[in-house]
Structure formats: C-alpha cells, structure tokens
mmCIF file of C-alpha atoms in Angstrom:
data_model
loop_
_atom_site.group_PDB
_atom_site.id
_atom_site.type_symbol
_atom_site.label_atom_id
_atom_site.label_comp_id
_atom_site.label_asym_id
_atom_site.label_seq_id
_atom_site.Cartn_x
_atom_site.Cartn_y
_atom_site.Cartn_z
ATOM 1 C CA MET A 1 0.069 -0.089 -0.016
ATOM 2 C CA GLU A 2 2.794 2.357 0.828
ATOM 3 C CA SER A 3 4.396 2.226 -2.490
ATOM 4 C CA ILE A 4 1.137 2.628 -4.190
ATOM 5 C CA LEU A 5 0.726 5.952 -2.330
ATOM 6 C CA LYS A 6 4.189 7.150 -3.217
ATOM 7 C CA ARG A 7 3.319 6.743 -6.886
ATOM 8 C CA GLU A 8 0.245 8.873 -6.432
ATOM 9 C CA ASN A 9 0.512 10.478 -9.867
ATOM 10 C CA GLU A 10 0.784 7.064 -11.636
ATOM 11 C CA VAL A 11 -2.175 5.613 -9.608
ATOM 12 C CA LEU A 12 -4.303 8.585 -10.780
ATOM 13 C CA LYS A 13 -3.479 8.162 -14.311
ATOM 14 C CA ASN A 14 -3.714 4.311 -14.441
ATOM 15 C CA ASN A 15 -6.441 3.278 -11.911
ATOM 16 C CA GLU A 16 -9.445 2.643 -13.926
ATOM 17 C CA LEU A 17 -11.673 3.723 -11.115
ATOM 18 C CA ILE A 18 -10.786 7.263 -11.697
ATOM 19 C CA LYS A 19 -12.695 8.634 -14.541
ATOM 20 C CA ILE A 20 -12.201 12.492 -14.036
ATOM 21 C CA GLU A 21 -9.179 14.838 -13.680
ATOM 22 C CA LYS A 22 -8.975 16.177 -10.263
ATOM 23 C CA GLU A 23 -6.615 16.388 -7.342
ATOM 24 C CA TYR A 24 -6.927 13.243 -4.905
ATOM 25 C CA ASP A 25 -5.371 13.370 -1.469
ATOM 26 C CA GLU A 26 -3.918 10.248 0.263
ATOM 27 C CA PHE A 27 -7.167 9.276 1.997
ATOM 28 C CA GLU A 28 -9.194 9.430 -1.166
ATOM 29 C CA ILE A 29 -6.669 7.208 -2.997
ATOM 30 C CA ILE A 30 -6.923 4.569 -0.093
ATOM 31 C CA MET A 31 -10.667 4.567 -0.282
ATOM 32 C CA LEU A 32 -10.621 4.069 -4.093
ATOM 33 C CA ILE A 33 -8.429 1.000 -3.556
ATOM 34 C CA TYR A 34 -10.816 -0.278 -1.037
ATOM 35 C CA GLN A 35 -13.737 0.293 -3.244
ATOM 36 C CA LYS A 36 -12.053 -1.588 -6.066
ATOM 37 C CA ALA A 37 -11.686 -4.615 -3.645
ATOM 38 C CA LEU A 38 -15.483 -4.132 -2.631
ATOM 39 C CA ASN A 39 -16.538 -4.112 -6.278
ATOM 40 C CA SER A 40 -14.730 -7.363 -7.113
ATOM 41 C CA ILE A 41 -16.468 -9.113 -4.083
ATOM 42 C CA VAL A 42 -19.960 -7.601 -4.890
ATOM 43 C CA GLU A 43 -19.546 -8.833 -8.526
ATOM 44 C CA LYS A 44 -18.483 -12.339 -7.297
ATOM 45 C CA PHE A 45 -21.625 -12.736 -5.027
ATOM 46 C CA THR A 46 -24.014 -11.132 -7.380
ATOM 47 C CA ASN A 47 -22.999 -13.793 -9.916
ATOM 48 C CA LEU A 48 -22.954 -16.540 -7.244
ATOM 49 C CA LYS A 49 -26.593 -15.277 -6.235
ATOM 50 C CA ARG A 50 -27.957 -16.256 -9.698
ATOM 51 C CA VAL A 51 -26.131 -19.480 -9.976
ATOM 52 C CA LEU A 52 -27.267 -20.672 -6.478
ATOM 53 C CA ASN A 53 -30.885 -19.519 -7.027
ATOM 54 C CA GLU A 54 -31.047 -21.430 -10.291
ATOM 55 C CA TYR A 55 -29.448 -24.382 -8.766
ATOM 56 C CA TYR A 56 -31.684 -24.697 -5.770
ATOM 57 C CA ASN A 57 -34.861 -23.346 -7.478
ATOM 58 C CA TYR A 58 -35.388 -20.856 -4.731
ATOM 59 C CA GLU A 59 -33.557 -17.608 -3.436
ATOM 60 C CA VAL A 60 -30.723 -18.856 -1.406
ATOM 61 C CA ILE A 61 -29.232 -15.318 -1.502
ATOM 62 C CA THR A 62 -31.965 -12.722 -1.613
ATOM 63 C CA ASN A 63 -29.902 -9.677 -1.511
ATOM 64 C CA VAL A 64 -26.264 -8.420 -1.693
ATOM 65 C CA THR A 65 -25.319 -4.919 -0.511
ATOM 66 C CA SER A 66 -22.154 -3.055 0.095
ATOM 67 C CA ARG A 67 -20.737 0.179 1.897
ATOM 68 C CA ILE A 68 -17.551 1.925 2.547
ATOM 69 C CA LYS A 69 -17.143 3.488 6.084
ATOM 70 C CA SER A 70 -17.277 7.371 6.173
ATOM 71 C CA PRO A 71 -14.106 9.236 7.490
ATOM 72 C CA GLU A 72 -16.126 10.157 10.637
ATOM 73 C CA SER A 73 -17.089 6.544 11.262
ATOM 74 C CA ILE A 74 -13.458 5.264 10.836
ATOM 75 C CA ALA A 75 -12.160 7.990 13.145
ATOM 76 C CA GLY A 76 -14.742 7.291 15.726
ATOM 77 C CA LYS A 77 -13.895 3.559 15.790
ATOM 78 C CA MET A 78 -10.231 4.290 16.078
ATOM 79 C CA LYS A 79 -10.863 6.657 18.958
ATOM 80 C CA LYS A 80 -13.035 4.003 20.767
ATOM 81 C CA LYS A 81 -10.203 1.484 20.226
ATOM 82 C CA LYS A 82 -7.767 4.082 21.451
ATOM 83 C CA ILE A 83 -5.696 3.779 18.309
ATOM 84 C CA GLU A 84 -3.601 6.723 17.144
ATOM 85 C CA ILE A 85 -5.259 8.182 13.928
ATOM 86 C CA ASN A 86 -2.984 7.493 10.973
ATOM 87 C CA TYR A 87 -3.200 5.732 7.735
ATOM 88 C CA GLU A 88 -0.987 2.818 8.788
ATOM 89 C CA ASN A 89 -2.955 2.134 11.923
ATOM 90 C CA MET A 90 -6.367 2.553 10.005
ATOM 91 C CA ILE A 91 -5.259 -0.147 7.390
ATOM 92 C CA GLN A 92 -3.881 -2.570 9.969
ATOM 93 C CA ASN A 93 -6.493 -2.312 12.683
ATOM 94 C CA ILE A 94 -9.861 -1.441 11.204
ATOM 95 C CA ASN A 95 -11.195 -4.645 9.372
ATOM 96 C CA ASP A 96 -14.503 -3.297 8.347
ATOM 97 C CA ILE A 97 -13.593 -0.120 6.230
ATOM 98 C CA ALA A 98 -15.114 -2.093 3.138
ATOM 99 C CA GLY A 99 -18.219 -4.138 3.964
ATOM 100 C CA ILE A 100 -20.554 -6.384 2.177
ATOM 101 C CA ARG A 101 -23.804 -7.761 3.468
ATOM 102 C CA ILE A 102 -25.318 -11.095 2.244
ATOM 103 C CA VAL A 103 -29.035 -11.828 3.022
ATOM 104 C CA CYS A 104 -30.331 -15.332 2.881
ATOM 105 C CA ASN A 105 -33.653 -17.091 3.582
ATOM 106 C CA TYR A 106 -32.396 -19.650 6.098
ATOM 107 C CA LYS A 107 -29.655 -20.077 8.672
ATOM 108 C CA GLU A 108 -28.541 -23.229 6.781
ATOM 109 C CA ASP A 109 -27.875 -21.084 3.742
ATOM 110 C CA ILE A 110 -25.534 -18.806 5.877
ATOM 111 C CA TYR A 111 -23.185 -21.761 6.530
ATOM 112 C CA LYS A 112 -23.330 -22.868 2.879
ATOM 113 C CA ILE A 113 -22.124 -19.430 1.716
ATOM 114 C CA ARG A 114 -19.500 -19.347 4.431
ATOM 115 C CA ASN A 115 -18.060 -22.704 2.998
ATOM 116 C CA ILE A 116 -18.116 -21.267 -0.433
ATOM 117 C CA ILE A 117 -16.173 -18.254 0.708
ATOM 118 C CA ALA A 118 -13.576 -20.718 2.346
ATOM 119 C CA ASN A 119 -13.317 -22.488 -1.077
ATOM 120 C CA GLN A 120 -12.392 -19.472 -3.032
ATOM 121 C CA LYS A 121 -8.799 -19.588 -4.260
ATOM 122 C CA ASP A 122 -8.571 -15.733 -4.533
ATOM 123 C CA ILE A 123 -9.965 -14.977 -1.063
ATOM 124 C CA LYS A 124 -8.139 -15.608 2.234
ATOM 125 C CA ILE A 125 -10.254 -15.728 5.478
ATOM 126 C CA LEU A 126 -8.425 -13.814 8.175
ATOM 127 C CA LYS A 127 -11.020 -14.058 11.004
ATOM 128 C CA GLU A 128 -14.577 -15.433 11.582
ATOM 129 C CA LYS A 129 -17.202 -14.796 14.315
ATOM 130 C CA ASP A 130 -20.441 -16.788 14.518
ATOM 131 C CA TYR A 131 -23.044 -14.789 16.244
ATOM 132 C CA ILE A 132 -25.527 -17.173 15.262
ATOM 133 C CA LYS A 133 -24.603 -20.117 17.558
ATOM 134 C CA LYS A 134 -23.657 -17.431 20.258
ATOM 135 C CA ALA A 135 -25.595 -14.190 19.723
ATOM 136 C CA LYS A 136 -24.330 -10.811 20.954
ATOM 137 C CA LYS A 137 -25.928 -9.657 24.327
ATOM 138 C CA SER A 138 -28.137 -7.399 22.438
ATOM 139 C CA GLY A 139 -29.620 -10.413 20.597
ATOM 140 C CA TYR A 140 -27.825 -9.593 17.449
ATOM 141 C CA SER A 141 -27.279 -12.665 15.113
ATOM 142 C CA ALA A 142 -25.144 -12.967 12.009
ATOM 143 C CA TYR A 143 -22.005 -14.609 10.744
ATOM 144 C CA HIS A 144 -19.115 -12.332 10.177
ATOM 145 C CA VAL A 145 -16.032 -13.144 8.086
ATOM 146 C CA ILE A 146 -13.108 -10.919 7.591
ATOM 147 C CA ILE A 147 -11.267 -11.755 4.120
ATOM 148 C CA GLU A 148 -8.417 -10.410 2.166
ATOM 149 C CA VAL A 149 -8.934 -9.637 -1.398
ATOM 150 C CA PRO A 150 -6.094 -9.090 -4.019
ATOM 151 C CA VAL A 151 -6.326 -5.852 -5.763
ATOM 152 C CA LYS A 152 -4.048 -5.212 -8.846
ATOM 153 C CA ILE A 153 -2.867 -1.474 -9.233
ATOM 154 C CA LYS A 154 -0.808 -1.518 -12.380
ATOM 155 C CA GLU A 155 2.080 -4.001 -11.821
ATOM 156 C CA GLU A 156 1.528 -4.487 -8.036
ATOM 157 C CA THR A 157 -1.001 -6.742 -6.247
ATOM 158 C CA ILE A 158 -1.931 -5.571 -2.772
ATOM 159 C CA HIS A 159 -4.306 -7.303 -0.358
ATOM 160 C CA ILE A 160 -7.244 -5.383 1.137
ATOM 161 C CA LYS A 161 -9.448 -6.410 4.142
ATOM 162 C CA VAL A 162 -13.159 -6.773 3.525
ATOM 163 C CA GLU A 163 -15.887 -7.580 6.069
ATOM 164 C CA ILE A 164 -18.758 -10.002 5.115
ATOM 165 C CA GLN A 165 -21.872 -10.180 7.151
ATOM 166 C CA ILE A 166 -24.129 -13.015 6.362
ATOM 167 C CA ARG A 167 -27.606 -13.122 7.887
ATOM 168 C CA THR A 168 -31.296 -14.166 7.291
ATOM 169 C CA ALA A 169 -33.931 -11.844 6.017
ATOM 170 C CA LEU A 170 -35.413 -12.020 9.411
ATOM 171 C CA MET A 171 -32.148 -11.183 11.301
ATOM 172 C CA ASP A 172 -31.598 -8.385 8.829
ATOM 173 C CA PHE A 173 -34.957 -6.914 9.646
ATOM 174 C CA TRP A 174 -34.342 -7.098 13.263
ATOM 175 C CA THR A 175 -30.813 -5.467 12.956
ATOM 176 C CA SER A 176 -32.037 -2.669 10.796
ATOM 177 C CA THR A 177 -34.922 -1.920 13.217
ATOM 178 C CA GLU A 178 -32.612 -2.092 16.302
ATOM 179 C CA HIS A 179 -30.171 0.263 14.720
ATOM 180 C CA LYS A 180 -32.803 2.735 13.852
ATOM 181 C CA VAL A 181 -34.340 2.832 17.407
ATOM 182 C CA LYS A 182 -31.142 2.486 19.446
ATOM 183 C CA TYR A 183 -28.642 4.799 17.482
ATOM 184 C CA LYS A 184 -30.538 7.141 15.231
ATOM 185 C CA PRO A 185 -32.788 8.900 17.746
ATOM 186 C CA LYS A 186 -31.481 11.467 20.314
ATOM 187 C CA LYS A 187 -33.433 9.891 23.070
ATOM 188 C CA LYS A 188 -31.772 6.900 24.630
ATOM 189 C CA LEU A 189 -33.531 3.593 24.524
ATOM 190 C CA SER A 190 -34.988 2.448 27.848
ATOM 191 C CA ASN A 191 -33.716 -0.845 29.332
ATOM 192 C CA ILE A 192 -37.217 -2.354 28.994
ATOM 193 C CA ASP A 193 -37.376 -1.571 25.290
ATOM 194 C CA SER A 194 -33.774 -2.909 25.019
ATOM 195 C CA PHE A 195 -34.991 -6.151 26.768
ATOM 196 C CA LYS A 196 -37.882 -6.345 24.468
ATOM 197 C CA LEU A 197 -35.569 -6.144 21.525
ATOM 198 C CA TYR A 198 -33.496 -8.924 22.904
ATOM 199 C CA ILE A 199 -36.624 -11.102 23.332
ATOM 200 C CA TYR A 200 -37.834 -10.201 19.777
ATOM 201 C CA ALA A 201 -34.377 -11.590 18.504
ATOM 202 C CA LYS A 202 -34.925 -14.785 20.288
ATOM 203 C CA ILE A 203 -38.408 -15.177 18.798
ATOM 204 C CA ILE A 204 -36.974 -14.476 15.241
ATOM 205 C CA ASN A 205 -34.386 -17.142 15.834
ATOM 206 C CA ILE A 206 -37.107 -19.542 16.729
ATOM 207 C CA ILE A 207 -39.199 -18.446 13.536
ATOM 208 C CA ASN A 208 -36.168 -18.937 11.410
ATOM 209 C CA ASP A 209 -35.819 -22.571 12.613
ATOM 210 C CA LYS A 210 -39.487 -23.395 12.333
ATOM 211 C CA MET A 211 -39.764 -21.915 8.805
ATOM 212 C CA PHE A 212 -36.867 -24.025 7.737
ATOM 213 C CA LYS A 213 -38.412 -27.241 9.128
ATOM 214 C CA ILE A 214 -41.566 -26.627 7.223
ATOM 215 C CA TYR A 215 -39.531 -25.941 3.921
ATOM 216 C CA LYS A 216 -37.364 -29.109 4.571
ATOM 217 C CA LYS A 217 -40.505 -31.167 5.154
ATOM 218 C CA GLN A 218 -41.964 -30.046 1.836
ATOM 219 C CA ASN A 219 -38.665 -30.354 -0.074
ATOM 220 C CA THR A 220 -37.096 -33.675 0.978
ATOM 221 C CA ASN A 221 -34.520 -33.730 -1.818
ATOM 222 C CA ILE A 222 -32.710 -30.521 -0.768
ATOM 223 C CA LYS A 223 -29.415 -30.384 -2.700
ATOM 224 C CA GLU A 224 -26.084 -30.152 -0.899
ATOM 225 C CA ILE A 225 -23.747 -27.273 -2.127
ATOM 226 C CA THR A 226 -21.376 -28.731 -4.782
ATOM 227 C CA ILE A 227 -20.512 -25.317 -6.431
ATOM 228 C CA ASN A 228 -16.980 -23.767 -6.103
ATOM 229 C CA SER A 229 -17.410 -20.413 -7.941
ATOM 230 C CA LYS A 230 -14.350 -18.625 -9.095
#
C-alpha cells in the first residue's frame, strides 16, 4: 500500500476507477483502492446469487449490498479502540472499512455461503465470528467473516481487508430496526425496550428454525452445495 501511495500520480493516471481529472489526497486514494476490492467481491456474489438460485430453484441469496465506512465513522472507531489516527493504523486495525452484507432465507444457507467463501482460491479468510450459535448480548445474530482480497494496481498486487456479514432476512429486519431505534434517535432507548428487542431477537431465531423445518419437510430432496465459484 505504501509504494502505491508514493506513486500517487501514476495511480491517478492508471487506476480505471478514476474517470475524471482532479486532485486526490492520500485518503481518497486509499478509499478508491478499498472500493475496488469491494466491487470485485460484490460482483462475485452477485454472480453467485444467480447460480445458487437457479441450482436450488429458490432464493438462497435474496440480497447483496455493500458500503464503505465514512471518514467520521473510521475516526470514531479508532478513537474508541484508543488507536492513534493515521493511515497505517487504520489499514492494519480497522477490518470493516469495506463491508458487504449477504442476506439469505435460512440459517442453513448462511453456513453454505460461508463454506463457499472458504473455498475461493482468490480469497483468504483472516477472522470469523459466529453470532448465530452465540448471539451478542443485545440479541444480534449474523455470521461475520473478515477476508483479504487481491487488488491489482498497475504492476502491483495488494491485499485489502473486506468484512462480509451473512444473515437471514429476519435477522436483517431485526438488525435494521434495532439500529434505527437504538442509535438514530437522540432519546436513549430504555432498558425495558432494550430487553424487548432482545426477546424479539430470540423469537426471530425460533421462527427461522421453524420456517426451515416446514420448507425441509416439503422439499425432501434438498441439494447439497457442490458449487465452487471462481
């Protein structure tokens, strides 16, 4: 990454992500490289979504979304971690600057997708957290994977970290709602309402299991994943 930044003028001329003539500072160049890594993963899973849905004849992956953290969010996280704010520390210590969210129908689909990620030759898994088997105290459930993605900038290949969150549609609904009521309003969420959200997360988990049992009962010939997408 350091050598890329030193060749700022070359990067600006040769990086296909940059379409217009303007001055880019160091931070913007780093973010463009993260965006390039993110684009390659989004493309991979968008293609995989179509393949899996055709293979299983139902929507295994219902949605794929992505985002790059804002400078304010990155700085806030570094302050919270008590890390000195500089580019080197940001790259080394903040794993979710680039993030992708994969939404599935069933919990079983989450682990199928996790296994597909592990089988990709161009992806290296750095860290995993299973918040499905062991949910957070708030009730939050999902499967998190931190991966490294190769990004080619002219003659150099650098490896960029991307966070993948995999969750069911019901988990995604709970997470989205929880974030809106807990972090967006100025009024602090009461302990009673926080507890209610925790209970609702448990109920959603039960519904996830029961819905899959019904689906499995009606579809006894459920295929196992044999796809190893490139």
